[in-house]
Coordinates of C-alpha atoms in Angstrom, one line a residue:
G1 CA -42.3 5.0 14.3
E2 CA -39.3 6.0 12.3
H3 CA -39.4 6.2 8.5
R4 CA -38.0 3.1 6.9
M5 CA -35.8 5.2 4.6
G6 CA -34.1 6.6 7.6
M7 CA -32.7 3.2 8.4
H8 CA -32.2 1.4 5.1
V9 CA -32.8 2.5 1.5
E10 CA -34.7 -0.3 -0.1
P11 CA -36.8 1.0 -3.1
V12 CA -37.7 -2.5 -4.0
L13 CA -40.2 -2.3 -1.2
F14 CA -42.3 0.0 -3.4
L15 CA -42.4 -2.8 -6.1
L16 CA -43.2 -5.4 -3.5
S17 CA -46.1 -3.3 -2.1
L18 CA -48.0 -4.1 -5.3
S19 CA -48.5 -7.6 -4.0
Y20 CA -51.0 -6.2 -1.6
L21 CA -53.3 -5.4 -4.5
F22 CA -53.8 -9.2 -4.9
Y23 CA -53.2 -10.5 -1.3
P24 CA -53.1 -7.8 1.4
N25 CA -51.3 -10.0 3.9
P26 CA -47.7 -10.1 5.2
K27 CA -47.6 -13.8 4.3
A28 CA -47.3 -12.6 0.7
L29 CA -43.9 -11.1 1.5
L30 CA -42.7 -14.4 3.0
V31 CA -43.8 -16.3 -0.2
I32 CA -42.1 -13.8 -2.5
Q33 CA -38.9 -14.0 -0.4
T34 CA -38.9 -17.8 -0.5
L35 CA -39.5 -17.8 -4.3
A36 CA -36.8 -15.2 -4.9
L37 CA -34.2 -17.1 -2.9
A38 CA -35.1 -20.4 -4.7
L39 CA -35.0 -18.8 -8.1
G40 CA -31.5 -17.6 -7.5
A41 CA -30.5 -21.2 -8.4
L42 CA -31.5 -20.6 -12.0
P43 CA -28.9 -18.0 -13.0
L44 CA -26.3 -19.8 -10.9
Y45 CA -27.0 -23.0 -12.8
A46 CA -26.9 -21.2 -16.1
L47 CA -23.6 -19.7 -15.3
A48 CA -22.1 -23.0 -14.2
R49 CA -23.4 -24.8 -17.2
R50 CA -22.0 -22.1 -19.5
R51 CA -18.6 -22.2 -17.9
L52 CA -18.3 -26.0 -17.4
G53 CA -20.1 -27.2 -20.5
N54 CA -21.7 -30.1 -18.7
P55 CA -25.4 -29.8 -17.6
W56 CA -25.0 -32.6 -15.0
T57 CA -21.8 -31.3 -13.4
A58 CA -23.3 -27.8 -13.3
L59 CA -26.1 -29.1 -11.1
A60 CA -23.7 -29.3 -8.1
F61 CA -23.8 -25.5 -7.7
P62 CA -27.6 -24.9 -7.4
F63 CA -27.7 -27.9 -5.1
A64 CA -25.0 -26.4 -2.9
Y65 CA -26.7 -23.0 -3.0
L66 CA -30.1 -24.4 -1.9
M67 CA -28.6 -26.6 0.8
L68 CA -26.5 -23.8 2.2
P69 CA -27.6 -23.2 5.8
A70 CA -26.7 -19.5 5.6
L71 CA -29.2 -19.1 2.7
Q72 CA -31.9 -21.0 4.6
A73 CA -31.3 -18.8 7.6
V74 CA -32.0 -15.7 5.5
N75 CA -35.4 -17.2 4.7
L76 CA -36.2 -18.2 8.2
F77 CA -35.5 -14.9 9.8
E78 CA -38.7 -12.9 9.0
F79 CA -38.7 -10.8 5.9
H80 CA -36.0 -8.5 4.6
A81 CA -35.7 -6.8 1.3
V82 CA -32.0 -7.7 1.1
A83 CA -33.1 -11.4 0.8
L84 CA -34.0 -10.6 -2.9
S85 CA -30.4 -9.5 -3.6
P86 CA -29.1 -13.1 -4.3
L87 CA -31.5 -13.5 -7.2
F88 CA -30.6 -10.1 -8.7
L89 CA -26.9 -10.3 -8.2
L90 CA -26.6 -13.8 -9.5
S91 CA -28.6 -12.8 -12.6
A92 CA -26.3 -9.7 -13.1
F93 CA -23.2 -11.9 -12.7
Y94 CA -24.6 -14.4 -15.3
F95 CA -25.3 -11.7 -17.9
M96 CA -22.0 -10.0 -17.2
D97 CA -20.3 -13.3 -17.9
R98 CA -22.2 -13.8 -21.1
A99 CA -21.6 -10.2 -22.3
T100 CA -17.9 -10.3 -21.7
W101 CA -17.2 -13.8 -23.0
P102 CA -15.0 -13.8 -26.2
E103 CA -17.7 -15.5 -28.3
C104 CA -20.0 -12.6 -27.8
Q105 CA -17.8 -10.4 -29.9
T106 CA -18.7 -12.1 -33.2
S107 CA -21.0 -10.2 -35.5
S108 CA -23.5 -13.1 -35.5
S109 CA -24.1 -12.6 -31.8
A110 CA -24.2 -8.8 -31.8
K111 CA -27.9 -8.7 -31.0
A112 CA -27.7 -11.2 -28.2
H113 CA -24.6 -9.3 -26.9
R114 CA -26.6 -6.1 -26.6
L115 CA -29.5 -7.9 -24.9
D116 CA -27.0 -9.4 -22.4
W117 CA -25.8 -5.9 -21.5
I118 CA -29.4 -4.6 -21.2
L119 CA -30.3 -7.4 -18.8
Y120 CA -27.1 -6.9 -16.9
V121 CA -28.0 -3.2 -16.3
I122 CA -31.6 -4.1 -15.3
F123 CA -30.4 -6.6 -12.7
V124 CA -27.7 -4.3 -11.4
F125 CA -30.4 -1.7 -10.7
L126 CA -32.7 -4.2 -9.1
A127 CA -29.9 -5.4 -6.8
L128 CA -29.1 -1.8 -5.8
S129 CA -32.8 -1.3 -4.9
C130 CA -32.5 -4.0 -2.2
K131 CA -30.2 -2.2 0.3
E132 CA -27.8 0.7 0.3
D133 CA -24.7 -1.4 0.9
I134 CA -25.2 -3.4 -2.3
S135 CA -23.7 -0.4 -4.0
L136 CA -20.3 -1.3 -2.6
I137 CA -20.5 -4.7 -4.4
V138 CA -21.6 -3.0 -7.6
M139 CA -18.6 -0.6 -7.4
L140 CA -16.2 -3.6 -7.1
L141 CA -18.1 -5.3 -9.9
G142 CA -17.4 -2.3 -12.1
I143 CA -13.7 -2.6 -11.3
Y144 CA -13.7 -6.3 -12.0
V145 CA -15.5 -5.8 -15.4
A146 CA -13.0 -3.0 -16.4
V147 CA -9.8 -4.6 -15.2
F148 CA -10.2 -8.3 -15.5
R149 CA -12.8 -8.5 -18.3
K150 CA -11.3 -5.6 -20.3
R151 CA -14.7 -3.8 -20.8
W152 CA -13.6 -0.4 -19.6
L153 CA -16.7 1.6 -20.5
A154 CA -19.1 -0.9 -18.9
G155 CA -16.8 -1.2 -15.9
V156 CA -16.5 2.5 -15.3
L157 CA -20.2 3.1 -15.8
T158 CA -21.0 0.3 -13.3
F159 CA -18.6 1.8 -10.8
V160 CA -20.0 5.3 -11.2
V161 CA -23.6 4.1 -10.8
G162 CA -22.6 2.2 -7.6
L163 CA -20.7 5.2 -6.2
V164 CA -23.5 7.7 -7.0
W165 CA -26.1 5.4 -5.4
F166 CA -24.0 4.9 -2.3
Y167 CA -23.6 8.6 -1.8
T168 CA -27.2 9.3 -2.5
A169 CA -28.5 6.7 -0.2
V170 CA -26.1 7.3 2.7
Y171 CA -25.5 11.0 2.6
V172 CA -28.9 12.3 1.1
I173 CA -31.8 9.9 1.6
I174 CA -31.1 8.5 5.1
P175 CA -30.2 11.9 6.6
H176 CA -33.3 13.4 5.0
F177 CA -35.6 11.0 6.9
R178 CA -33.4 10.7 10.0
P179 CA -31.2 13.8 10.5
A180 CA -29.2 12.0 13.2
G181 CA -28.0 9.6 10.5
S182 CA -28.3 5.8 10.3
P183 CA -28.8 4.2 13.7
F184 CA -26.6 1.3 12.5
L185 CA -23.5 3.6 12.5
A186 CA -23.4 3.1 16.3
F187 CA -22.2 -0.5 15.6
Y188 CA -19.0 1.0 14.3
A189 CA -18.4 3.8 16.8
G190 CA -14.9 2.7 17.5
L191 CA -13.9 3.3 13.9
G192 CA -15.6 6.7 13.2
D193 CA -18.9 8.5 12.8
N194 CA -19.4 8.1 9.1
P195 CA -18.2 5.7 6.3
V196 CA -15.4 8.0 5.1
S197 CA -13.9 8.4 8.6
M198 CA -14.2 4.6 9.2
A199 CA -12.4 3.8 6.0
W200 CA -9.7 6.3 6.9
T201 CA -9.3 4.7 10.3
L202 CA -8.9 1.2 8.8
L203 CA -6.3 2.5 6.2
T204 CA -4.2 4.5 8.7
Q205 CA -4.5 2.2 11.7
P206 CA -4.1 -1.4 10.4
K207 CA -3.7 -2.7 14.0
I208 CA -7.3 -1.8 14.7
F209 CA -8.4 -3.4 11.5
W210 CA -6.8 -6.7 12.4
E211 CA -8.2 -6.6 15.9
Y212 CA -11.7 -6.3 14.5
L213 CA -11.1 -8.8 11.7
Y214 CA -9.4 -11.7 13.4
T215 CA -11.9 -13.1 15.8
P216 CA -13.3 -16.6 16.3
E217 CA -16.8 -15.4 15.3
N218 CA -15.6 -14.1 12.0
G219 CA -13.7 -17.3 11.4
R220 CA -16.9 -19.3 11.9
V221 CA -18.6 -17.1 9.3
L222 CA -16.0 -17.8 6.7
L223 CA -16.1 -21.6 7.4
A224 CA -19.9 -21.5 7.1
L225 CA -19.5 -20.1 3.5
L226 CA -16.4 -22.1 2.4
L227 CA -16.8 -25.6 3.9
P228 CA -20.1 -26.4 2.1
L229 CA -18.4 -25.5 -1.2
A230 CA -15.2 -27.5 -0.5
G231 CA -13.2 -24.3 -0.4
L232 CA -13.5 -23.7 -4.1
P233 CA -14.5 -20.0 -3.8
I234 CA -10.9 -19.3 -2.6
L235 CA -9.7 -20.4 -6.1
G236 CA -12.2 -18.0 -7.7
F237 CA -9.9 -15.0 -7.3
P238 CA -10.3 -12.1 -8.0
F239 CA -14.1 -12.4 -8.1
W240 CA -14.5 -13.3 -4.4
V241 CA -13.1 -9.9 -3.5
L242 CA -16.5 -8.5 -4.3
A243 CA -17.7 -10.1 -1.0
G244 CA -15.3 -7.8 0.9
P245 CA -17.6 -4.9 1.7
S246 CA -20.5 -7.1 2.9
L247 CA -18.2 -9.3 5.0
G248 CA -16.5 -6.1 6.4
I249 CA -19.9 -4.7 7.4
S250 CA -20.5 -7.9 9.5
F251 CA -16.9 -8.5 10.7
L252 CA -16.3 -4.9 11.9
S253 CA -19.6 -4.5 13.6
S254 CA -19.9 -4.5 17.4
N255 CA -23.3 -6.1 17.2
P256 CA -22.7 -9.8 18.0
L257 CA -25.8 -10.8 15.9
M258 CA -24.1 -9.7 12.7
H259 CA -21.5 -12.4 13.2
R260 CA -24.0 -15.2 13.1
A261 CA -24.4 -16.0 9.4
E262 CA -26.5 -19.1 10.0
R263 CA -29.1 -17.4 12.2
Y264 CA -29.9 -14.0 10.6
H265 CA -30.0 -12.4 7.2
Y266 CA -26.7 -10.7 7.1
A267 CA -25.1 -13.2 4.7
A268 CA -27.6 -12.5 1.9
P269 CA -25.4 -10.2 -0.2
V270 CA -22.3 -12.4 0.3
I271 CA -23.8 -15.7 -0.8
P272 CA -24.2 -14.9 -4.5
V273 CA -20.6 -13.6 -4.7
I274 CA -19.2 -16.7 -2.9
L275 CA -21.2 -19.1 -5.2
T276 CA -20.1 -17.4 -8.3
A277 CA -16.5 -17.4 -7.1
A278 CA -16.9 -21.2 -6.5
V279 CA -18.0 -21.6 -10.2
Y280 CA -14.9 -19.7 -11.4
G281 CA -12.7 -21.6 -9.0
F282 CA -14.1 -24.9 -10.3
Y283 CA -13.5 -23.7 -13.9
W284 CA -9.9 -22.6 -13.2
L285 CA -9.0 -25.8 -11.4
C286 CA -10.4 -28.0 -14.2
R287 CA -8.5 -26.0 -16.8
T288 CA -5.3 -26.1 -14.8
L289 CA -5.3 -29.7 -13.6
A290 CA -7.2 -31.6 -16.3
G291 CA -5.1 -33.8 -18.6
E292 CA -4.9 -33.3 -22.3
G293 CA -6.9 -36.4 -23.1
K294 CA -10.7 -36.4 -23.2
R295 CA -10.8 -38.9 -20.4
G296 CA -8.8 -36.7 -18.1
R297 CA -11.0 -33.7 -18.9
F298 CA -14.1 -35.8 -18.1
R299 CA -13.0 -37.2 -14.8
L300 CA -11.9 -34.1 -12.9
P301 CA -15.1 -32.0 -13.3
N302 CA -17.2 -35.0 -12.2
I303 CA -14.9 -35.7 -9.2
L304 CA -15.1 -32.1 -8.1
A305 CA -18.9 -32.0 -8.6
V306 CA -19.3 -35.0 -6.4
L307 CA -17.0 -33.4 -3.8
I308 CA -19.2 -30.3 -3.7
V309 CA -22.3 -32.4 -3.3
V310 CA -20.7 -34.4 -0.5
A311 CA -19.4 -31.4 1.3
S312 CA -22.8 -29.7 1.0
L313 CA -24.6 -32.7 2.4
W314 CA -22.1 -33.2 5.2
Y315 CA -22.2 -29.6 6.3
H316 CA -26.0 -29.4 5.9
Y317 CA -26.4 -32.5 8.1
H318 CA -24.6 -30.7 10.9
R319 CA -25.9 -27.1 10.4
G320 CA -28.9 -27.1 8.1
F321 CA -32.6 -26.6 8.6
T322 CA -34.3 -29.2 6.5
P323 CA -35.2 -32.8 7.5
L324 CA -31.9 -33.9 6.1
A325 CA -30.1 -32.1 8.9

């Protein structure tokens, strides 16, 4: 058969292979994948609790995450290294949020501040090891950190790391093991024969871009990600822009399977971005609409939390995979 690195660059597989020292069976991969997806709820909860300041209100987000049919579909469709990316990306987002929060600039928290950046770097590299296209999310994360969090050095370094890894994976590693290039490029033959030419086509011929983008199938993918969260990710601008590359890879593909977020694993890199954007959207809405009094500030977050739980349950009932569906 073909070398795996000629299809996808997933160095995390080397780390996962160590599980065979203890239990040499593919079932181990399924267990690890399930645990990794479930553990993604922890950094998401920590981020929500930190932003919202209420441990009970914050529970709405890990609940929505675990009940999301698109996440459950990732786990049900065999094993894929990219299924580990939600845990690593959510952890990176959490430590980025901690490290760039104003309170972290005080001298008393300097040690914790450095630790946050170290953990951020670790989880960024772990996320990059899950699949080559994660590098595009990391590049946009670097822009976000530099422009919107005003941490220029950290943002530029993050962007450069993502860019270097993208080039290395796509233009060095994959061609080395498969001289003909990635077989998945055939899904985008109408746009070009390599990522650069595809990007150029989309920039210079917007009509083609809209024709690929605006389809009923792509609309259903967006609804599958937004409806269970009551549309809150939309308010989490600009963070939700980080989902653009992964959504584009699915939306622009000629492979119809890549447009089915609730059947296969293609939504895995998008889910952590959408959930984090939902937290930021929730936070922004509460700050914008809450009254000046304590009673007003208490009511709105709880109302929104209930709305998220109800929306998640309602959508899960129709589309989910548990006995509640």
